[in-house]
Amino acid sequence: MKHFTSVNDAGDIDKLVLEALIEKKFPFANKELGRNKTLGLIFLNPSLRTRLSTQRAAQNLGMDVIVMNLDKEGWSIETKDGVVMDGAAAEHIKEAAGVIGQYCDIIGVRSFPKFQNRGEDYSNEVLNKFIQYSGVPVISLESATLHPFQSLADLITITELRPHPSIPSPRGEGKKCKVVLTWAPHPKILPQAVPNSFSEWMLRANVDFVITHPEGYELDSRFTSSHSGRSGGASAKIIYNQDEALKGADFVYAKNWSSYKEYGKILSQDKNWMITNKKMALTNNAKFMHCLPVRRNMVVADEVLDSPVSVVLHQAKNRIYSAQVVLKKILQSL
Ligand code: CP
């Protein structure tokens, strides 16, 4: 593995999940692998889970870790090529990424969308320029469009907790579990990265995958249709009626996102989409999932989040092992 920015870098996801579960069982088995290697974690946006879980994963592998909040602690960065730098930006990303690559063996980058221009956001300029100019492997800590470590952690969680145990989801065998990704209301404009990413991972997993959201919240079809892998040619089932979608679900994954079509707009704040006990009663005793952070009593009611059906901490713990298995594979390829 060279870089890790999407499911397309993951290879066989069943094998990757199995390897992650081995890392979880024996977290220090590869403690020598990362000796004298340094991971740089570069944040242009806030983080709790990604920052701490990726550090913990690197430490389990014996790596040193450097963390920098580049947006607050570094020089202001220019990303466009060929500009006259007579404005606020003091340093070009070519030099910044190149320099960080001199200090680190692997670099993680978090860069959210700016919501000014969909095409620019979806080009993932910052992440791609780190890949272009750093000269070392780059892992995405959430880009404008995708959050692959979160999705891998989510798939590990589903594999562990699925009601029809067939670990690691043997190809086409056994009863598939039903996974429903549901939009939920939120007061702020949020990216589409988590739902885009979850969708493309679920389309390659051995599950029945349904997305439910109000009209206008359709995701970019590049992420809700699969052209490769096990589900090549398959698409997520979109159901606009949330109650209908939740029927028989084994996992309910709630997440807010802003509109992709009317880019960055909040089209609905309908509280009827919040996940409550009444909604969960429509399911097949489903587990409740969310990537966190979550707004209580906006996205999900306390009664669900504080109940045994909530597996959000289990998901958060698996962020360590999703990062660890990927870092292990990259270290093995250095
Ligand atoms: N789920 C997730 O990525 O959390 P943070 O934004 O806190 O890293």
mmCIF file of C-alpha atoms and ligand atoms in Angstrom:
data_model
loop_
_atom_site.group_PDB
_atom_site.id
_atom_site.type_symbol
_atom_site.label_atom_id
_atom_site.label_comp_id
_atom_site.label_asym_id
_atom_site.label_seq_id
_atom_site.Cartn_x
_atom_site.Cartn_y
_atom_site.Cartn_z
ATOM 1 C CA MET A 1 0.000 0.000 0.000
ATOM 2 C CA LYS A 2 1.432 3.405 -1.002
ATOM 3 C CA HIS A 3 -1.215 5.993 -0.079
ATOM 4 C CA PHE A 4 -4.588 5.574 1.662
ATOM 5 C CA THR A 5 -7.219 8.052 0.510
ATOM 6 C CA SER A 6 -10.237 5.889 -0.398
ATOM 7 C CA VAL A 7 -11.575 2.332 -0.615
ATOM 8 C CA ASN A 8 -9.690 2.053 -3.912
ATOM 9 C CA ASP A 9 -6.409 1.911 -1.963
ATOM 10 C CA ALA A 10 -7.671 -0.815 0.375
ATOM 11 C CA GLY A 11 -7.361 -3.875 -1.867
ATOM 12 C CA ASP A 12 -9.479 -6.811 -0.616
ATOM 13 C CA ILE A 13 -11.574 -5.220 2.147
ATOM 14 C CA ASP A 14 -12.444 -8.587 3.719
ATOM 15 C CA LYS A 15 -8.754 -9.342 4.148
ATOM 16 C CA LEU A 16 -8.096 -5.844 5.460
ATOM 17 C CA VAL A 17 -10.848 -6.219 8.084
ATOM 18 C CA LEU A 18 -9.445 -9.618 9.129
ATOM 19 C CA GLU A 19 -5.970 -8.115 9.483
ATOM 20 C CA ALA A 20 -7.399 -5.204 11.494
ATOM 21 C CA LEU A 21 -9.090 -7.665 13.860
ATOM 22 C CA ILE A 22 -5.729 -9.388 14.348
ATOM 23 C CA GLU A 23 -4.175 -5.976 15.167
ATOM 24 C CA LYS A 24 -6.990 -5.472 17.673
ATOM 25 C CA LYS A 25 -6.292 -8.829 19.337
ATOM 26 C CA PHE A 26 -2.483 -8.395 19.341
ATOM 27 C CA PRO A 27 -1.958 -4.589 19.229
ATOM 28 C CA PHE A 28 1.758 -4.688 20.065
ATOM 29 C CA ALA A 29 2.774 -7.622 17.842
ATOM 30 C CA ASN A 30 4.380 -5.274 15.300
ATOM 31 C CA LYS A 31 6.017 -2.899 17.774
ATOM 32 C CA GLU A 32 9.371 -3.160 15.959
ATOM 33 C CA LEU A 33 7.939 -2.361 12.518
ATOM 34 C CA GLY A 34 7.730 1.385 13.127
ATOM 35 C CA ARG A 35 11.012 1.807 15.009
ATOM 36 C CA ASN A 36 12.862 4.941 13.829
ATOM 37 C CA LYS A 37 9.921 5.886 11.604
ATOM 38 C CA THR A 38 7.936 9.106 12.060
ATOM 39 C CA LEU A 39 4.290 9.787 11.294
ATOM 40 C CA GLY A 40 3.325 13.425 10.713
ATOM 41 C CA LEU A 41 -0.323 14.317 11.372
ATOM 42 C CA ILE A 42 -1.255 17.598 9.696
ATOM 43 C CA PHE A 43 -4.613 19.115 10.605
ATOM 44 C CA LEU A 44 -6.254 22.033 8.843
ATOM 45 C CA ASN A 45 -9.479 21.383 10.790
ATOM 46 C CA PRO A 46 -10.457 20.235 14.309
ATOM 47 C CA SER A 47 -10.386 16.596 15.433
ATOM 48 C CA LEU A 48 -10.672 14.462 18.539
ATOM 49 C CA ARG A 49 -10.973 10.836 17.393
ATOM 50 C CA THR A 50 -8.829 10.948 14.270
ATOM 51 C CA ARG A 51 -6.002 12.755 16.016
ATOM 52 C CA LEU A 52 -5.874 10.501 19.082
ATOM 53 C CA SER A 53 -6.674 7.152 17.471
ATOM 54 C CA THR A 54 -4.101 7.599 14.711
ATOM 55 C CA GLN A 55 -1.444 8.578 17.261
ATOM 56 C CA ARG A 56 -2.330 5.551 19.349
ATOM 57 C CA ALA A 57 -2.145 3.283 16.284
ATOM 58 C CA ALA A 58 1.279 4.657 15.342
ATOM 59 C CA GLN A 59 2.544 4.233 18.910
ATOM 60 C CA ASN A 60 1.315 0.614 18.953
ATOM 61 C CA LEU A 61 3.523 0.065 15.891
ATOM 62 C CA GLY A 62 6.509 1.719 17.580
ATOM 63 C CA MET A 63 6.421 4.915 15.497
ATOM 64 C CA ASP A 64 7.198 8.455 16.621
ATOM 65 C CA VAL A 65 4.434 10.971 15.914
ATOM 66 C CA ILE A 66 4.558 14.692 15.108
ATOM 67 C CA VAL A 67 1.235 16.560 15.162
ATOM 68 C CA MET A 68 0.692 20.045 13.758
ATOM 69 C CA ASN A 69 -2.456 22.155 13.479
ATOM 70 C CA LEU A 70 -1.230 23.746 10.272
ATOM 71 C CA ASP A 71 -4.167 26.160 10.053
ATOM 72 C CA LYS A 72 -3.361 27.686 13.455
ATOM 73 C CA GLU A 73 0.324 26.986 14.060
ATOM 74 C CA GLY A 74 1.907 27.246 10.606
ATOM 75 C CA TRP A 75 2.358 29.959 8.017
ATOM 76 C CA SER A 76 -0.699 30.758 5.956
ATOM 77 C CA ILE A 77 -0.580 28.426 2.925
ATOM 78 C CA GLU A 78 -1.101 29.166 -0.786
ATOM 79 C CA THR A 79 -2.389 26.182 -2.767
ATOM 80 C CA LYS A 80 -2.839 27.622 -6.285
ATOM 81 C CA ASP A 81 -0.047 27.340 -8.844
ATOM 82 C CA GLY A 82 1.468 30.317 -10.649
ATOM 83 C CA VAL A 83 0.100 33.011 -8.334
ATOM 84 C CA VAL A 84 1.926 36.173 -7.268
ATOM 85 C CA MET A 85 2.078 35.672 -3.519
ATOM 86 C CA ASP A 86 1.473 39.271 -2.498
ATOM 87 C CA GLY A 87 -1.478 38.453 -0.206
ATOM 88 C CA ALA A 88 -1.865 36.809 3.193
ATOM 89 C CA ALA A 89 -0.273 33.464 2.298
ATOM 90 C CA ALA A 90 3.406 33.301 3.279
ATOM 91 C CA GLU A 91 4.247 29.786 2.091
ATOM 92 C CA HIS A 92 3.269 27.659 -0.902
ATOM 93 C CA ILE A 93 2.001 24.131 -0.395
ATOM 94 C CA LYS A 94 4.813 22.889 -2.689
ATOM 95 C CA GLU A 95 7.426 23.875 -0.118
ATOM 96 C CA ALA A 96 5.278 23.130 2.951
ATOM 97 C CA ALA A 97 4.466 19.565 1.832
ATOM 98 C CA GLY A 98 8.029 19.044 0.568
ATOM 99 C CA VAL A 99 9.517 20.138 3.886
ATOM 100 C CA ILE A 100 7.148 18.015 5.988
ATOM 101 C CA GLY A 101 8.157 15.081 3.764
ATOM 102 C CA GLN A 102 11.792 15.643 4.842
ATOM 103 C CA TYR A 103 10.806 15.128 8.487
ATOM 104 C CA CYS A 104 8.250 12.318 8.197
ATOM 105 C CA ASP A 105 8.103 8.822 6.686
ATOM 106 C CA ILE A 106 4.304 8.916 6.377
ATOM 107 C CA ILE A 107 2.047 12.011 6.425
ATOM 108 C CA GLY A 108 -1.628 12.160 7.415
ATOM 109 C CA VAL A 109 -3.660 15.151 6.214
ATOM 110 C CA ARG A 110 -7.079 16.447 7.290
ATOM 111 C CA SER A 111 -8.585 19.081 5.016
ATOM 112 C CA PHE A 112 -12.323 19.807 4.966
ATOM 113 C CA PRO A 113 -14.287 21.477 2.156
ATOM 114 C CA LYS A 114 -14.606 25.258 2.116
ATOM 115 C CA PHE A 115 -18.147 25.189 0.587
ATOM 116 C CA GLN A 116 -17.391 28.031 -1.820
ATOM 117 C CA ASN A 117 -17.041 25.967 -4.985
ATOM 118 C CA ARG A 118 -18.110 22.318 -5.345
ATOM 119 C CA GLY A 119 -15.634 21.547 -8.109
ATOM 120 C CA GLU A 120 -12.737 22.929 -6.088
ATOM 121 C CA ASP A 121 -13.779 21.084 -2.945
ATOM 122 C CA TYR A 122 -14.263 17.806 -4.826
ATOM 123 C CA SER A 123 -10.797 18.131 -6.419
ATOM 124 C CA ASN A 124 -9.262 17.574 -2.924
ATOM 125 C CA GLU A 125 -6.488 19.997 -3.790
ATOM 126 C CA VAL A 126 -4.695 19.993 -0.423
ATOM 127 C CA LEU A 127 -4.591 16.195 -0.080
ATOM 128 C CA ASN A 128 -3.521 15.686 -3.688
ATOM 129 C CA LYS A 129 -0.793 18.316 -3.455
ATOM 130 C CA PHE A 130 0.611 16.600 -0.372
ATOM 131 C CA ILE A 131 0.704 13.382 -2.434
ATOM 132 C CA GLN A 132 2.347 15.274 -5.310
ATOM 133 C CA TYR A 133 4.972 17.240 -3.376
ATOM 134 C CA SER A 134 5.771 15.478 -0.080
ATOM 135 C CA GLY A 135 7.576 12.511 -1.639
ATOM 136 C CA VAL A 136 6.279 10.105 1.048
ATOM 137 C CA PRO A 137 3.109 8.025 1.528
ATOM 138 C CA VAL A 138 0.057 10.120 2.424
ATOM 139 C CA ILE A 139 -2.997 8.956 4.363
ATOM 140 C CA SER A 140 -6.283 10.865 4.436
ATOM 141 C CA LEU A 141 -7.475 11.894 7.879
ATOM 142 C CA GLU A 142 -10.702 13.080 6.155
ATOM 143 C CA SER A 143 -10.672 14.969 2.905
ATOM 144 C CA ALA A 144 -13.339 17.211 1.412
ATOM 145 C CA THR A 145 -15.025 14.132 -0.072
ATOM 146 C CA LEU A 146 -14.050 10.988 1.875
ATOM 147 C CA HIS A 147 -13.175 9.659 5.344
ATOM 148 C CA PRO A 148 -11.688 6.213 4.688
ATOM 149 C CA PHE A 149 -10.345 5.481 8.211
ATOM 150 C CA GLN A 150 -13.827 6.106 9.595
ATOM 151 C CA SER A 151 -15.433 3.824 7.011
ATOM 152 C CA LEU A 152 -12.927 1.035 7.624
ATOM 153 C CA ALA A 153 -13.598 1.316 11.379
ATOM 154 C CA ASP A 154 -17.325 1.181 10.612
ATOM 155 C CA LEU A 155 -16.891 -1.961 8.511
ATOM 156 C CA ILE A 156 -14.796 -3.585 11.263
ATOM 157 C CA THR A 157 -17.621 -2.768 13.714
ATOM 158 C CA ILE A 158 -20.323 -4.185 11.441
ATOM 159 C CA THR A 159 -18.250 -7.326 10.847
ATOM 160 C CA GLU A 160 -17.845 -7.867 14.596
ATOM 161 C CA LEU A 161 -21.460 -7.138 15.543
ATOM 162 C CA ARG A 162 -23.415 -8.456 12.558
ATOM 163 C CA PRO A 163 -26.276 -10.726 13.637
ATOM 164 C CA HIS A 164 -25.506 -13.379 11.002
ATOM 165 C CA PRO A 165 -21.890 -14.130 11.879
ATOM 166 C CA SER A 166 -19.933 -14.942 8.792
ATOM 167 C CA ILE A 167 -16.691 -13.195 9.638
ATOM 168 C CA PRO A 168 -15.169 -11.921 7.477
ATOM 169 C CA SER A 169 -18.280 -11.742 5.313
ATOM 170 C CA PRO A 170 -17.581 -14.641 2.962
ATOM 171 C CA ARG A 171 -18.289 -13.729 -0.616
ATOM 172 C CA GLY A 172 -21.981 -14.034 -1.250
ATOM 173 C CA GLU A 173 -22.509 -16.720 1.391
ATOM 174 C CA GLY A 174 -25.059 -16.630 4.171
ATOM 175 C CA LYS A 175 -27.739 -14.107 4.955
ATOM 176 C CA LYS A 176 -26.688 -10.523 4.331
ATOM 177 C CA CYS A 177 -27.301 -7.968 7.036
ATOM 178 C CA LYS A 178 -29.175 -4.772 6.223
ATOM 179 C CA VAL A 179 -27.315 -1.504 6.787
ATOM 180 C CA VAL A 180 -29.248 1.781 6.566
ATOM 181 C CA LEU A 181 -27.496 5.139 6.288
ATOM 182 C CA THR A 182 -29.963 7.802 7.313
ATOM 183 C CA TRP A 183 -29.677 11.574 6.986
ATOM 184 C CA ALA A 184 -30.564 13.395 10.226
ATOM 185 C CA PRO A 185 -31.098 17.093 11.013
ATOM 186 C CA HIS A 186 -28.290 19.418 12.151
ATOM 187 C CA PRO A 187 -27.991 23.189 12.664
ATOM 188 C CA LYS A 188 -24.682 23.603 10.751
ATOM 189 C CA ILE A 189 -23.448 22.985 7.204
ATOM 190 C CA LEU A 190 -21.614 19.640 7.246
ATOM 191 C CA PRO A 191 -19.527 17.914 4.532
ATOM 192 C CA GLN A 192 -20.616 14.840 2.554
ATOM 193 C CA ALA A 193 -17.317 13.039 3.307
ATOM 194 C CA VAL A 194 -18.585 10.522 5.867
ATOM 195 C CA PRO A 195 -21.702 9.427 3.924
ATOM 196 C CA ASN A 196 -19.817 9.367 0.580
ATOM 197 C CA SER A 197 -17.129 7.203 2.111
ATOM 198 C CA PHE A 198 -19.471 4.921 4.056
ATOM 199 C CA SER A 199 -21.439 4.353 0.863
ATOM 200 C CA GLU A 200 -18.464 3.317 -1.233
ATOM 201 C CA TRP A 201 -17.234 0.912 1.466
ATOM 202 C CA MET A 202 -20.704 -0.599 2.011
ATOM 203 C CA LEU A 203 -21.135 -1.153 -1.718
ATOM 204 C CA ARG A 204 -18.050 -3.392 -1.611
ATOM 205 C CA ALA A 205 -19.076 -5.188 1.584
ATOM 206 C CA ASN A 206 -21.356 -8.203 1.809
ATOM 207 C CA VAL A 207 -24.398 -6.244 3.037
ATOM 208 C CA ASP A 208 -27.739 -4.948 1.774
ATOM 209 C CA PHE A 209 -27.171 -1.206 1.722
ATOM 210 C CA VAL A 210 -29.920 1.421 1.840
ATOM 211 C CA ILE A 211 -29.622 5.224 2.016
ATOM 212 C CA THR A 212 -32.518 7.338 3.217
ATOM 213 C CA HIS A 213 -32.709 11.149 3.116
ATOM 214 C CA PRO A 214 -35.129 13.928 2.217
ATOM 215 C CA GLU A 215 -35.290 14.820 -1.483
ATOM 216 C CA GLY A 216 -32.486 17.171 -2.452
ATOM 217 C CA TYR A 217 -29.891 15.394 -0.307
ATOM 218 C CA GLU A 218 -28.794 12.910 -3.002
ATOM 219 C CA LEU A 219 -25.063 12.215 -2.748
ATOM 220 C CA ASP A 220 -22.651 12.312 -5.681
ATOM 221 C CA SER A 221 -23.514 9.158 -7.665
ATOM 222 C CA ARG A 222 -19.784 8.367 -8.015
ATOM 223 C CA PHE A 223 -19.968 7.235 -4.392
ATOM 224 C CA THR A 224 -23.401 5.611 -4.365
ATOM 225 C CA SER A 225 -22.739 3.427 -7.424
ATOM 226 C CA SER A 226 -19.925 0.930 -7.641
ATOM 227 C CA HIS A 227 -18.042 0.141 -10.816
ATOM 228 C CA SER A 228 -15.558 -2.292 -9.340
ATOM 229 C CA GLY A 229 -15.111 -4.831 -6.580
ATOM 230 C CA ARG A 230 -17.665 -7.381 -5.432
ATOM 231 C CA SER A 231 -20.613 -5.112 -6.148
ATOM 232 C CA GLY A 232 -19.335 -3.858 -9.505
ATOM 233 C CA GLY A 233 -22.284 -2.216 -11.240
ATOM 234 C CA ALA A 234 -24.403 -2.127 -8.076
ATOM 235 C CA SER A 235 -25.918 1.003 -6.564
ATOM 236 C CA ALA A 236 -27.130 1.891 -3.112
ATOM 237 C CA LYS A 237 -30.907 1.624 -2.734
ATOM 238 C CA ILE A 238 -32.265 5.137 -2.127
ATOM 239 C CA ILE A 239 -35.549 5.333 -0.174
ATOM 240 C CA TYR A 240 -36.977 8.784 0.602
ATOM 241 C CA ASN A 241 -39.358 7.477 3.295
ATOM 242 C CA GLN A 242 -37.206 6.991 6.414
ATOM 243 C CA ASP A 243 -39.692 4.701 8.210
ATOM 244 C CA GLU A 244 -39.861 2.448 5.157
ATOM 245 C CA ALA A 245 -36.064 2.365 4.877
ATOM 246 C CA LEU A 246 -35.542 1.466 8.543
ATOM 247 C CA LYS A 247 -37.772 -1.618 8.399
ATOM 248 C CA GLY A 248 -35.728 -4.745 9.129
ATOM 249 C CA ALA A 249 -32.428 -2.858 9.480
ATOM 250 C CA ASP A 250 -29.634 -4.569 11.426
ATOM 251 C CA PHE A 251 -27.550 -1.376 11.593
ATOM 252 C CA VAL A 252 -28.778 2.240 11.543
ATOM 253 C CA TYR A 253 -26.003 4.722 10.706
ATOM 254 C CA ALA A 254 -27.178 8.292 11.289
ATOM 255 C CA LYS A 255 -25.329 11.264 9.833
ATOM 256 C CA ASN A 256 -26.132 14.759 8.708
ATOM 257 C CA TRP A 257 -24.770 16.142 5.475
ATOM 258 C CA SER A 258 -25.466 19.287 3.493
ATOM 259 C CA SER A 259 -26.857 19.166 -0.031
ATOM 260 C CA TYR A 260 -24.531 18.054 -2.847
ATOM 261 C CA LYS A 261 -26.933 19.182 -5.587
ATOM 262 C CA GLU A 262 -27.522 22.646 -4.114
ATOM 263 C CA TYR A 263 -23.988 22.570 -2.902
ATOM 264 C CA GLY A 264 -23.470 23.251 0.796
ATOM 265 C CA LYS A 265 -27.070 24.267 1.472
ATOM 266 C CA ILE A 266 -29.234 23.157 4.397
ATOM 267 C CA LEU A 267 -32.522 22.205 2.719
ATOM 268 C CA SER A 268 -34.249 20.689 5.755
ATOM 269 C CA GLN A 269 -34.071 20.711 9.523
ATOM 270 C CA ASP A 270 -37.040 18.377 9.896
ATOM 271 C CA LYS A 271 -36.845 16.958 13.432
ATOM 272 C CA ASN A 272 -38.941 13.978 12.321
ATOM 273 C CA TRP A 273 -35.712 12.567 10.850
ATOM 274 C CA MET A 274 -34.030 12.399 14.287
ATOM 275 C CA ILE A 275 -33.397 8.814 15.418
ATOM 276 C CA THR A 276 -35.593 7.959 18.409
ATOM 277 C CA ASN A 277 -36.672 4.754 20.151
ATOM 278 C CA LYS A 278 -39.824 4.827 17.998
ATOM 279 C CA LYS A 279 -37.673 4.838 14.843
ATOM 280 C CA MET A 280 -35.414 2.080 16.180
ATOM 281 C CA ALA A 281 -38.527 -0.025 16.933
ATOM 282 C CA LEU A 282 -39.046 -0.325 13.158
ATOM 283 C CA THR A 283 -35.743 -2.181 12.794
ATOM 284 C CA ASN A 284 -34.543 -5.727 13.399
ATOM 285 C CA ASN A 285 -33.162 -4.806 16.864
ATOM 286 C CA ALA A 286 -30.624 -2.688 15.012
ATOM 287 C CA LYS A 287 -27.423 -1.317 16.441
ATOM 288 C CA PHE A 288 -27.140 2.479 16.295
ATOM 289 C CA MET A 289 -24.004 3.873 14.657
ATOM 290 C CA HIS A 290 -22.558 7.381 14.309
ATOM 291 C CA CYS A 291 -19.008 8.516 13.546
ATOM 292 C CA LEU A 292 -19.101 11.244 16.243
ATOM 293 C CA PRO A 293 -19.105 14.049 17.193
ATOM 294 C CA VAL A 294 -22.888 13.922 17.396
ATOM 295 C CA ARG A 295 -25.455 16.549 18.397
ATOM 296 C CA ARG A 296 -27.720 14.997 21.016
ATOM 297 C CA ASN A 297 -31.458 15.407 20.490
ATOM 298 C CA MET A 298 -30.854 16.809 17.005
ATOM 299 C CA VAL A 299 -29.383 13.809 15.168
ATOM 300 C CA VAL A 300 -30.275 11.169 17.764
ATOM 301 C CA ALA A 301 -32.301 11.205 20.968
ATOM 302 C CA ASP A 302 -30.607 10.594 24.326
ATOM 303 C CA GLU A 303 -32.815 7.520 24.779
ATOM 304 C CA VAL A 304 -31.052 5.820 21.834
ATOM 305 C CA LEU A 305 -27.515 7.143 22.328
ATOM 306 C CA ASP A 306 -27.524 6.177 26.028
ATOM 307 C CA SER A 307 -29.024 2.727 25.428
ATOM 308 C CA PRO A 308 -27.284 -0.605 24.811
ATOM 309 C CA VAL A 309 -28.141 -0.459 21.080
ATOM 310 C CA SER A 310 -25.670 2.382 20.615
ATOM 311 C CA VAL A 311 -22.262 1.154 19.429
ATOM 312 C CA VAL A 312 -20.662 4.577 18.911
ATOM 313 C CA LEU A 313 -17.840 3.938 21.398
ATOM 314 C CA HIS A 314 -17.149 0.552 19.806
ATOM 315 C CA GLN A 315 -16.830 2.365 16.464
ATOM 316 C CA ALA A 316 -14.538 4.981 17.993
ATOM 317 C CA LYS A 317 -12.293 2.271 19.478
ATOM 318 C CA ASN A 318 -12.044 0.602 16.084
ATOM 319 C CA ARG A 319 -10.589 3.847 14.688
ATOM 320 C CA ILE A 320 -7.326 2.715 16.320
ATOM 321 C CA TYR A 321 -7.287 -0.568 14.412
ATOM 322 C CA SER A 322 -8.388 0.876 11.088
ATOM 323 C CA ALA A 323 -5.428 3.262 11.296
ATOM 324 C CA GLN A 324 -3.104 0.573 12.641
ATOM 325 C CA VAL A 325 -3.715 -1.949 9.868
ATOM 326 C CA VAL A 326 -3.198 0.705 7.183
ATOM 327 C CA LEU A 327 -0.031 2.112 8.798
ATOM 328 C CA LYS A 328 1.275 -1.458 9.164
ATOM 329 C CA LYS A 329 0.757 -2.162 5.459
ATOM 330 C CA ILE A 330 2.426 1.115 4.432
ATOM 331 C CA LEU A 331 5.371 0.515 6.781
ATOM 332 C CA GLN A 332 5.782 -2.963 5.298
ATOM 333 C CA SER A 333 6.024 -1.396 1.838
ATOM 334 C CA LEU A 334 8.645 1.262 2.724
HETATM 335 N N1 CP B 1 -15.159 10.735 13.518
HETATM 336 C C1 CP B 1 -14.141 11.619 13.459
HETATM 337 O O1 CP B 1 -13.402 11.700 12.469
HETATM 338 O O2 CP B 1 -13.989 12.367 14.588
HETATM 339 P P1 CP B 1 -13.010 13.631 14.718
HETATM 340 O O3 CP B 1 -13.530 14.674 13.728
HETATM 341 O O4 CP B 1 -13.113 14.067 16.139
HETATM 342 O O5 CP B 1 -11.628 13.210 14.331
#
